[in-house]
Coordinates of C-alpha atoms in Angstrom, one line a residue:
X213 CA -14.9 -2.7 -25.1
X214 CA -12.2 -3.2 -22.5
X215 CA -9.6 -0.6 -21.5
X216 CA -6.9 -2.7 -23.2
X217 CA -8.9 -2.8 -26.5
X218 CA -9.5 1.0 -26.3
X219 CA -5.8 1.6 -25.6
X220 CA -4.8 -0.6 -28.6
X221 CA -7.3 1.1 -30.9
X222 CA -6.1 4.5 -29.7
X223 CA -2.4 3.6 -30.3
X224 CA -3.2 2.4 -33.8
X225 CA -5.4 5.3 -35.0
X226 CA -5.0 8.4 -32.8
X227 CA -1.4 8.6 -31.7
X228 CA -0.4 11.0 -34.4
X229 CA -3.2 13.4 -33.4
X230 CA -2.6 13.3 -29.7
X231 CA -2.7 17.0 -29.2
X232 CA -5.7 17.7 -31.4
X233 CA -7.8 14.7 -30.4
X234 CA -6.9 12.7 -27.3
X235 CA -5.8 15.7 -25.2
X236 CA -8.8 17.6 -26.3
X237 CA -10.9 14.7 -25.1
X238 CA -9.0 14.9 -21.8
X239 CA -10.0 18.6 -21.5
X240 CA -13.6 17.8 -22.4
X241 CA -13.9 14.9 -20.0
X242 CA -12.2 16.8 -17.2
X243 CA -14.7 19.6 -17.5
X244 CA -17.5 17.1 -17.4
X245 CA -15.9 15.2 -14.5
X246 CA -17.6 17.0 -11.7
X247 CA -21.0 16.7 -13.2
X248 CA -20.6 13.1 -14.4
X249 CA -18.8 11.6 -11.5
X250 CA -18.7 14.1 -8.6
X251 CA -15.8 14.1 -6.2
X252 CA -15.0 10.5 -5.6
X253 CA -12.2 9.3 -3.3
X254 CA -9.9 6.7 -4.8
X255 CA -11.0 4.1 -2.4
X256 CA -14.7 5.1 -2.1
X257 CA -16.7 3.0 -4.5
X258 CA -20.4 2.0 -4.1
X259 CA -21.0 -1.6 -3.1
X260 CA -21.2 -3.9 -6.0
X261 CA -19.1 -1.8 -8.4
X262 CA -15.7 -3.2 -7.2
X263 CA -14.5 -6.7 -7.1
X264 CA -13.0 -6.2 -3.6
X265 CA -10.9 -8.9 -2.0
X266 CA -9.9 -8.6 1.6
X267 CA -7.3 -11.2 2.5
X268 CA -7.5 -13.0 5.8
X269 CA -4.9 -15.0 7.7
X270 CA -3.9 -16.6 11.0
X271 CA -2.2 -13.5 12.4
X272 CA -5.2 -11.3 12.6
X273 CA -8.2 -13.3 13.8
X274 CA -11.4 -11.4 13.6
X275 CA -13.6 -12.3 16.5
X276 CA -16.2 -9.6 17.0
X277 CA -16.8 -8.3 13.5
X278 CA -19.0 -5.3 12.8
X279 CA -20.9 -4.0 9.8
X280 CA -18.8 -2.1 7.3
X281 CA -21.1 0.8 7.6
X282 CA -20.8 1.1 11.4
X283 CA -18.1 1.6 14.0
X284 CA -17.9 -0.4 17.2
X285 CA -20.2 0.7 20.0
X286 CA -19.1 2.2 23.3
X287 CA -20.0 -1.2 24.9
X288 CA -17.4 -2.9 22.7
X289 CA -14.7 -0.6 24.1
X290 CA -15.8 -1.0 27.8
X291 CA -13.8 -2.4 30.6
X292 CA -10.4 -2.8 28.9
X293 CA -8.8 -3.5 32.2
X294 CA -11.1 -6.4 33.0
X295 CA -10.4 -7.9 29.5
X296 CA -6.6 -7.6 30.0
X297 CA -6.8 -9.2 33.4
X298 CA -8.9 -12.1 32.2
X299 CA -6.6 -12.6 29.1
X300 CA -3.5 -12.6 31.4
X301 CA -5.2 -15.2 33.6
X302 CA -6.0 -17.5 30.6
X303 CA -2.5 -17.1 29.2
X304 CA -1.0 -18.1 32.6
X305 CA -3.1 -21.2 32.5
X306 CA -1.9 -21.9 28.9
X307 CA 1.7 -21.7 30.2
X308 CA 0.8 -24.1 33.0
X309 CA -0.4 -26.5 30.4
X310 CA 2.9 -26.4 28.6
X311 CA 2.2 -23.7 25.9
X312 CA 5.3 -21.6 25.4
X313 CA 4.9 -18.0 26.6
X314 CA 6.6 -16.9 23.3
X315 CA 3.7 -18.1 21.3
X316 CA 0.9 -18.2 23.9
X317 CA -2.3 -18.6 22.0
X318 CA -0.5 -19.0 18.7
X319 CA -1.4 -22.7 18.6
X320 CA -5.1 -22.1 19.0
X321 CA -7.9 -20.6 16.8
X322 CA -11.3 -19.2 17.5
X323 CA -12.8 -22.8 17.2
X324 CA -10.6 -24.3 19.9
X325 CA -12.8 -26.0 22.5
X326 CA -9.9 -26.0 25.0
X327 CA -9.3 -22.3 24.7
X328 CA -13.1 -21.5 24.9
X329 CA -13.3 -23.6 28.1
X330 CA -10.4 -21.7 29.7
X331 CA -11.9 -18.3 28.8
X332 CA -15.4 -19.3 30.1
X333 CA -13.8 -20.5 33.4
X334 CA -11.8 -17.3 33.7
X335 CA -14.9 -15.2 33.1
X336 CA -16.8 -17.3 35.7
X337 CA -14.1 -16.6 38.2
X338 CA -14.2 -12.9 37.5
X339 CA -18.0 -13.0 38.0
X340 CA -17.6 -14.7 41.4
X341 CA -15.1 -12.0 42.4
X342 CA -17.6 -9.3 41.4
X343 CA -20.4 -11.0 43.5
X344 CA -18.1 -11.3 46.5
X345 CA -17.4 -7.6 46.2
X346 CA -21.1 -6.8 46.2
X347 CA -21.4 -6.2 42.5
X348 CA -23.9 -7.7 40.1
X349 CA -22.8 -10.5 37.7
X350 CA -21.9 -9.4 34.2
X351 CA -25.1 -9.1 32.0
X352 CA -25.3 -11.7 29.3
X353 CA -24.5 -9.3 26.4
X354 CA -21.6 -7.8 28.3
X355 CA -20.3 -11.3 29.2
X356 CA -20.5 -12.4 25.5
X357 CA -18.5 -9.3 24.5
X358 CA -15.9 -9.9 27.2
X359 CA -15.5 -13.6 26.1
X360 CA -15.0 -12.5 22.5
X361 CA -12.6 -9.6 23.5
X362 CA -10.5 -12.0 25.6
X363 CA -10.3 -14.4 22.7
X364 CA -9.2 -11.5 20.4
X365 CA -6.6 -10.5 23.0
X366 CA -5.1 -13.9 23.1
X367 CA -5.1 -15.0 19.4
X368 CA -6.1 -11.9 17.5
X369 CA -5.5 -8.2 17.8
X370 CA -7.4 -7.4 21.0
X371 CA -9.4 -4.1 20.9
X372 CA -8.3 -3.5 17.3
X373 CA -10.2 -6.6 16.0
X374 CA -13.5 -4.7 15.3
X375 CA -11.7 -2.3 13.1
X376 CA -9.7 -5.0 11.3
X377 CA -13.0 -6.8 10.7
X378 CA -14.3 -3.7 8.8
X379 CA -13.2 -4.0 5.1
X380 CA -13.6 -0.2 4.7
X381 CA -10.9 0.6 7.3
X382 CA -7.7 1.6 5.6
X383 CA -5.4 2.7 8.4
X384 CA -5.2 2.4 12.2
X385 CA -2.8 4.7 14.1
X386 CA -2.4 4.0 17.8
X387 CA -0.8 7.1 19.4
X388 CA -1.3 5.9 23.0
X389 CA -3.5 3.8 25.1
X390 CA -6.0 6.6 25.1
X391 CA -5.8 7.7 21.5
X392 CA -6.3 5.6 18.4
X393 CA -7.1 7.2 15.0
X394 CA -9.0 5.1 12.5
X395 CA -9.2 6.1 8.8
X396 CA -11.9 4.7 6.5
X397 CA -11.7 4.5 2.8
X398 CA -14.3 7.3 2.3
X399 CA -11.9 9.8 4.0
X400 CA -13.4 9.7 7.5
X401 CA -10.8 9.9 10.3
X402 CA -12.0 9.4 13.8
X403 CA -10.3 9.2 17.2
X404 CA -12.0 6.1 18.7
X405 CA -10.6 6.9 22.2
X406 CA -9.2 4.6 24.9
X407 CA -8.7 1.0 23.9
X408 CA -6.2 0.0 26.6
X409 CA -6.3 0.8 30.3
X410 CA -2.8 2.4 30.2
X411 CA 0.3 2.5 28.2
X412 CA 1.8 -0.5 30.0
X413 CA -1.1 -2.6 28.8
X414 CA -0.6 -1.3 25.2
X415 CA 3.1 -2.2 25.5
X416 CA 2.3 -5.7 26.6
X417 CA -0.1 -6.0 23.6
X418 CA 2.7 -4.9 21.3
X419 CA 5.1 -7.4 22.7
X420 CA 2.5 -10.2 22.6
X421 CA 1.9 -9.5 18.9
X422 CA 5.6 -9.3 18.2
X423 CA 6.3 -12.6 20.1
X424 CA 3.6 -14.3 18.0
X425 CA 5.2 -13.1 14.8
X426 CA 8.6 -14.0 16.1
X427 CA 7.5 -17.5 16.5
X428 CA 7.2 -17.6 12.7
X429 CA 10.5 -15.9 12.2
X430 CA 9.2 -12.4 11.5
X431 CA 10.9 -10.2 14.1
X432 CA 11.3 -9.0 17.7
X433 CA 10.4 -6.0 19.8
X434 CA 12.4 -5.3 23.0
X435 CA 14.7 -2.8 24.5
X436 CA 17.5 -3.9 22.2
X437 CA 15.2 -3.7 19.1
X438 CA 12.7 -0.9 20.0
X439 CA 11.1 -0.8 16.5
X440 CA 9.5 -3.6 14.4
X441 CA 8.0 -3.6 11.0
X442 CA 6.2 -6.7 9.9
X443 CA 3.6 -8.0 7.5
X444 CA 0.8 -10.3 8.6
X445 CA -0.3 -13.3 6.5
X446 CA -3.3 -11.1 5.5
X447 CA -0.8 -8.7 4.0
X448 CA -1.4 -5.8 6.5
X449 CA 1.7 -3.8 7.3
X450 CA 2.3 -3.3 11.1
X451 CA 4.8 -0.9 12.5
X452 CA 5.4 -0.9 16.3
X453 CA 7.6 1.5 18.3
X454 CA 8.3 1.0 22.0
X455 CA 7.7 4.1 24.1
X456 CA 8.0 5.3 27.7
X457 CA 11.0 5.6 30.1
X458 CA 10.5 2.1 31.6
X459 CA 11.1 0.6 28.2
X460 CA 13.9 3.0 27.2
X461 CA 11.6 3.7 24.3
X462 CA 12.0 6.1 21.4
X463 CA 8.8 8.0 22.1
X464 CA 6.8 9.2 25.2
X465 CA 4.1 6.6 24.4
X466 CA 4.1 3.2 22.7
X467 CA 3.0 3.6 19.0
X468 CA 1.5 1.2 16.5
X469 CA 0.4 1.8 12.9
X470 CA -1.4 -0.6 10.6
X471 CA -1.9 -0.2 6.9
X472 CA -4.5 -2.5 5.6
X473 CA -3.8 -4.7 2.5
X474 CA -6.9 -4.6 0.4
X475 CA -6.9 -5.7 -3.2
X476 CA -9.5 -3.8 -5.2
X477 CA -9.5 -5.3 -8.7
X478 CA -10.9 -2.3 -10.5
X479 CA -8.5 -1.9 -13.4
X480 CA -7.8 1.6 -14.8
X481 CA -11.5 1.9 -15.6
X482 CA -12.3 1.6 -11.9
X483 CA -9.9 4.4 -11.2
X484 CA -11.6 6.5 -13.8
X485 CA -15.0 5.8 -12.2
X486 CA -13.6 7.0 -8.9
X487 CA -12.3 10.2 -10.3
X488 CA -8.5 9.6 -10.3
X489 CA -8.3 10.4 -14.0
X490 CA -10.4 10.7 -17.1
X491 CA -10.8 7.9 -19.7
X492 CA -8.4 9.4 -22.3
X493 CA -5.7 9.7 -19.7
X494 CA -6.2 6.1 -18.7
X495 CA -6.1 5.0 -22.4
X496 CA -2.8 6.9 -22.8
X497 CA -1.2 5.4 -19.7
X498 CA -2.4 1.9 -20.7
X499 CA -0.8 2.3 -24.1
X500 CA 2.4 3.6 -22.6
X501 CA 2.7 0.6 -20.2
X502 CA 2.0 -1.9 -23.0
X503 CA 4.7 -0.2 -25.1
X504 CA 7.3 -0.8 -22.4
X505 CA 7.8 2.8 -21.3
X506 CA 9.6 3.3 -18.1
X507 CA 7.2 5.2 -15.8
X508 CA 7.8 6.7 -12.4
X509 CA 4.7 7.4 -10.2
X510 CA 5.4 10.3 -7.9
X511 CA 3.5 11.9 -5.0
X512 CA 3.4 12.4 -1.3
X513 CA 2.6 9.7 1.2
X514 CA -1.0 8.4 1.0
X515 CA -1.7 9.9 -2.4
X516 CA -2.4 6.6 -4.1
X517 CA 1.0 5.8 -5.8
X518 CA 0.9 2.1 -5.0
X519 CA -2.8 1.9 -6.0
X520 CA -2.0 3.4 -9.4
X521 CA 1.1 1.2 -9.9
X522 CA -0.9 -1.9 -9.1
X523 CA -3.6 -1.1 -11.7
X524 CA -1.0 -0.1 -14.3
X525 CA 0.6 -3.5 -13.8
X526 CA -2.8 -4.9 -14.8
X527 CA -2.2 -3.5 -18.3
X528 CA 1.0 -5.5 -18.8
X529 CA 1.0 -8.3 -21.4
X530 CA 0.2 -11.5 -19.5
X531 CA 3.1 -13.3 -21.2
X532 CA 5.6 -10.9 -19.8
X533 CA 7.9 -12.0 -16.9
X534 CA 7.7 -9.4 -14.1
X535 CA 10.1 -9.2 -11.2
X536 CA 9.0 -7.0 -8.3
X537 CA 11.3 -5.6 -5.6
X538 CA 9.7 -4.1 -2.4
X539 CA 11.0 -2.9 0.9
X540 CA 10.3 -5.3 3.8
X541 CA 6.7 -6.0 2.7
X542 CA 4.9 -7.3 -0.4
X543 CA 2.1 -4.9 -1.3
X544 CA 1.8 -5.2 -5.1
X545 CA 0.2 -8.6 -4.9
X546 CA 0.9 -9.9 -8.4
X547 CA 1.1 -13.5 -7.2
X548 CA -2.2 -13.2 -5.3
X549 CA -5.1 -15.0 -7.1
X550 CA -3.1 -15.4 -10.3
X551 CA -3.1 -11.7 -11.1
X552 CA 0.0 -12.3 -13.3
X553 CA 0.9 -15.8 -14.1
X554 CA 4.7 -15.2 -14.6
X555 CA 5.8 -13.0 -11.8
X556 CA 8.4 -13.2 -9.0
X557 CA 8.0 -11.1 -5.9
X558 CA 11.1 -10.2 -3.9
X559 CA 11.4 -8.1 -0.7
X560 CA 14.2 -6.9 1.5
X561 CA 15.1 -8.5 4.8
X562 CA 16.4 -6.9 8.0
X563 CA 19.4 -8.1 10.0
X564 CA 18.9 -10.7 12.7
X565 CA 19.7 -10.2 16.4
X566 CA 23.4 -10.6 15.6
X567 CA 23.3 -8.0 13.0
X568 CA 23.7 -10.5 10.1
X569 CA 21.6 -11.5 7.2
X570 CA 20.4 -8.1 6.0
X571 CA 19.4 -8.0 2.3
X572 CA 18.8 -4.5 0.8
X573 CA 16.9 -3.2 -2.2
X574 CA 20.1 -2.6 -4.1
X575 CA 21.1 -6.3 -3.8
X576 CA 17.7 -7.4 -4.9
X577 CA 17.7 -5.1 -7.9
X578 CA 21.0 -6.5 -8.9
X579 CA 19.6 -10.0 -8.5
X580 CA 16.8 -9.3 -10.9
X581 CA 19.3 -9.3 -13.8
X582 CA 19.8 -13.0 -13.3
X583 CA 16.1 -13.8 -13.1
X584 CA 15.4 -13.2 -16.8
X585 CA 13.0 -10.3 -16.4
X586 CA 11.0 -8.6 -19.2
X587 CA 10.1 -5.8 -16.8
X588 CA 11.4 -4.9 -13.3
X589 CA 9.1 -3.1 -10.9
X590 CA 10.4 -1.3 -7.8
X591 CA 7.8 -0.7 -5.2
X592 CA 9.5 2.4 -3.9
X593 CA 12.7 4.2 -4.9
X594 CA 14.3 5.6 -1.8
X595 CA 18.0 5.9 -2.1
X596 CA 21.0 4.0 -3.4
X597 CA 19.0 1.5 -5.4
X598 CA 18.2 4.3 -7.9
X599 CA 21.3 3.8 -10.0
X600 CA 20.8 0.0 -10.2
X601 CA 17.1 0.6 -11.1
X602 CA 18.0 2.9 -14.0
X603 CA 20.7 0.5 -15.2
X604 CA 18.3 -2.5 -15.1
X605 CA 15.5 -0.6 -16.7
X606 CA 17.7 0.5 -19.5
X607 CA 18.6 -3.2 -20.2
X608 CA 15.1 -4.7 -19.8
X609 CA 13.1 -5.1 -23.0
X610 CA 10.0 -3.8 -21.3
X611 CA 11.4 -1.1 -19.1
X612 CA 10.4 -0.5 -15.5
X613 CA 7.8 0.9 -13.2
X614 CA 8.4 2.4 -9.8
X615 CA 7.0 4.8 -7.2
X616 CA 9.0 7.7 -5.7
X617 CA 8.2 10.2 -3.0
X618 CA 8.1 13.7 -4.5
X619 CA 5.8 16.7 -4.1
X620 CA 5.9 17.6 -7.8
X621 CA 6.6 15.7 -11.0
X622 CA 9.3 18.2 -11.9
X623 CA 11.3 17.3 -8.8
X624 CA 11.5 13.6 -9.6
X625 CA 14.6 13.7 -11.9
X626 CA 16.5 15.9 -9.5
X627 CA 15.6 13.5 -6.7
X628 CA 16.8 10.6 -8.8
X629 CA 20.1 12.4 -9.5
X630 CA 20.5 13.0 -5.8
X631 CA 19.9 9.3 -5.0
X632 CA 22.5 8.3 -7.6
X633 CA 24.9 10.7 -6.0
X634 CA 24.3 9.2 -2.5
X635 CA 25.2 5.8 -4.0
X636 CA 28.8 7.0 -4.0
X637 CA 29.1 6.4 -7.6
X638 CA 32.0 7.8 -9.6
X639 CA 29.8 8.6 -12.6
X640 CA 30.3 12.2 -13.8
X641 CA 27.2 14.4 -13.6
X642 CA 26.6 14.4 -17.4
X643 CA 26.6 10.6 -17.4
X644 CA 23.9 10.6 -14.6
X645 CA 21.7 13.0 -16.5
X646 CA 22.1 11.0 -19.7
X647 CA 21.2 7.8 -18.0
X648 CA 18.0 9.4 -16.6
X649 CA 17.1 11.0 -20.0
X650 CA 17.6 7.7 -21.9
X651 CA 15.8 5.5 -19.3
X652 CA 12.8 7.4 -17.9
X653 CA 10.0 8.1 -20.3
X654 CA 7.2 9.5 -18.2
X655 CA 6.5 10.8 -14.7
X656 CA 2.9 10.5 -13.5
X657 CA 2.2 12.6 -10.4
X658 CA -0.7 11.8 -8.0
X659 CA -1.9 13.9 -5.1
X660 CA -4.7 14.3 -2.6
X661 CA -6.7 17.3 -3.6
X662 CA -9.2 19.0 -1.3
X663 CA -12.0 20.4 -3.5
X664 CA -14.5 23.0 -2.1
X665 CA -18.2 22.9 -2.1
X666 CA -19.2 25.1 -5.0
X667 CA -22.3 26.4 -3.2
X668 CA -20.9 26.9 0.3
X669 CA -17.2 27.2 -0.3
X670 CA -16.5 24.6 2.4
X671 CA -13.7 22.1 2.0
X672 CA -14.8 18.6 1.0
X673 CA -13.2 15.2 1.8
X674 CA -9.8 15.0 0.1
X675 CA -9.8 13.0 -3.2
X676 CA -7.0 11.5 -5.1
X677 CA -6.2 12.7 -8.6
X678 CA -3.5 12.4 -11.3
X679 CA -2.4 16.0 -11.3
X680 CA 0.5 15.9 -13.8
X681 CA 2.0 13.8 -16.5
X682 CA 5.5 14.8 -17.8
X683 CA 7.5 13.3 -20.6
X684 CA 11.3 13.2 -20.0
X685 CA 13.3 14.2 -23.1
X686 CA 16.9 14.3 -24.0
X687 CA 19.5 16.4 -22.1
X688 CA 19.1 20.0 -23.0
X689 CA 21.3 23.1 -23.1
X690 CA 21.4 23.4 -19.4
X691 CA 22.9 19.9 -19.1
X692 CA 19.8 18.3 -17.6
X693 CA 17.0 16.3 -19.2
X694 CA 14.2 18.4 -20.8
X695 CA 10.7 18.0 -19.4
X696 CA 7.4 18.4 -21.3
X697 CA 4.1 19.0 -19.5
X698 CA 1.8 16.6 -21.3
X699 CA -1.0 17.0 -18.8
X700 CA -1.3 19.6 -16.0
X701 CA -3.8 20.1 -13.2
X702 CA -6.3 23.0 -13.4
X703 CA -7.2 23.5 -9.7
X704 CA -9.7 26.2 -10.4
X705 CA -11.8 23.8 -12.5
X706 CA -10.8 20.5 -10.8
X707 CA -9.7 19.2 -14.1
X708 CA -6.7 17.7 -15.9
X709 CA -5.7 19.8 -18.9
X710 CA -3.7 19.0 -22.0
X711 CA -0.7 21.3 -22.5
X712 CA 2.1 19.9 -24.7
X713 CA 2.1 17.2 -27.4
X714 CA 4.0 14.0 -27.0
X715 CA 7.3 13.7 -28.8
X716 CA 7.3 11.9 -32.1
X717 CA 9.7 9.4 -30.5
X718 CA 7.2 8.3 -27.9
X719 CA 4.3 8.3 -30.4
X720 CA 6.3 6.1 -32.8
X721 CA 7.2 3.7 -29.9
X722 CA 3.5 3.3 -29.0
X723 CA 2.4 2.8 -32.6
X724 CA 5.2 0.3 -33.2
X725 CA 4.3 -1.7 -30.2
X726 CA 0.6 -1.7 -31.2
X727 CA 1.5 -3.0 -34.7
X728 CA 3.9 -5.6 -33.4
X729 CA 1.3 -7.0 -31.0
X730 CA -1.5 -7.5 -33.5
X731 CA -0.4 -11.1 -33.2
X732 CA 0.9 -12.9 -30.0
X733 CA 4.3 -11.6 -28.9
X734 CA 7.3 -13.7 -29.8
X735 CA 10.2 -13.7 -27.5
X736 CA 13.8 -13.7 -28.6
X737 CA 16.7 -15.1 -26.7
X738 CA 18.4 -11.8 -26.3
X739 CA 15.3 -9.7 -25.6
X740 CA 15.6 -9.7 -21.8
X741 CA 18.3 -8.6 -19.4
X742 CA 20.3 -11.3 -17.7
X743 CA 20.3 -13.5 -20.8

């Protein structure tokens, strides 16, 4: 039986006995979790158990791929100065042939005969120089690597290509030419050492990548604009910061961070298999999403908020119209591979060189009203869009989903109130609290937990867990919304424990939705905001 079938059956038959049955099952399953599943990282799933899709595109061209189970050898990182020099020579020849320096290499791909010929000629010349200097010619295997690395330098991502070829790499953080941290999905984090001869070469690499993206209208990186955030066609997020005195940079060294965009179509059941939560908790959240509850997913950076949000969206009725709003980049991927057939993805846009054309989250959230949404999803609530999100969610027939940075679930409503206050609204405090209480139904908190080896007491690889689920109730005597701990984390036993029952209001809502959806949902003309 699928997760959705289980959720429907649960909502029909067990909602009234949530405390006595479902939450007891949560306790039972949590206590068995370590024995049944072990400590699984959210992104660490054995081969064959996940329908993993790694998107590819023209921006990041993988030339010298490596096995997902290995890291590039020292040979693959050898002689960065030689590779840079040859790449510069080839790009000079491209300019001589009429290729614009702004997009040098952008009009070629790895199959280009012309580009291959130029690279081979440049490597031949480098070999002749070596021989004249009394050195041996490059060995065949080294020469092959140099040719591939030069190709990657021109049309790909240079020394980062081997890591971007590895589907298990999640993040790449370049701190300087001599220090690059690579994080794999199993929690390994390794400094792979020097990838560029010096910071000047790294800066040139940054600018070359930025120019290539600028040719497609994505952005610029120079002294006037020392930071750049962009998204490749593969969906990877790239953030670059100019560094060093010569560039009038914002940091002592040039910096570059890449967050890979990998769609792991696991569903909530896949998150259960990897230890994020127990089956009963997944059933409950699935039922809440289908019932149109407004749910905020909180947690610190890197805890898995977006991953959980993406899988919760998989529980939405396929006939619903979903409008997503994200900052700068599209990470939810509802329009990829037909994941949701009626979805519209919107993202913010920065100002151009003249300081014009900026479109912020708040403007997009306001726009969603006129796009006939059933449900509005905010990739990340940060500041002044909070008021608009609450307003739109209260008007949508199916509520809203969003992520928000917070270190505890309890802190979420206070952060929301703070964001509303920053929006310079004239709403009195009691109106803000009432809006939150009547709009937000649940807060789900995820965090990275570091369990310890029960036999040695040694810390293990951090794992991602749902550590708290809170129901938001009406405004109480203190003038703020009441909060009920439905599920709490028991760190001593690495388990999610039931604490308080759901309100009759939320149980009735879930049961009513289950009954109403025993037949295909019928829409009404006034059932969505913006109508």
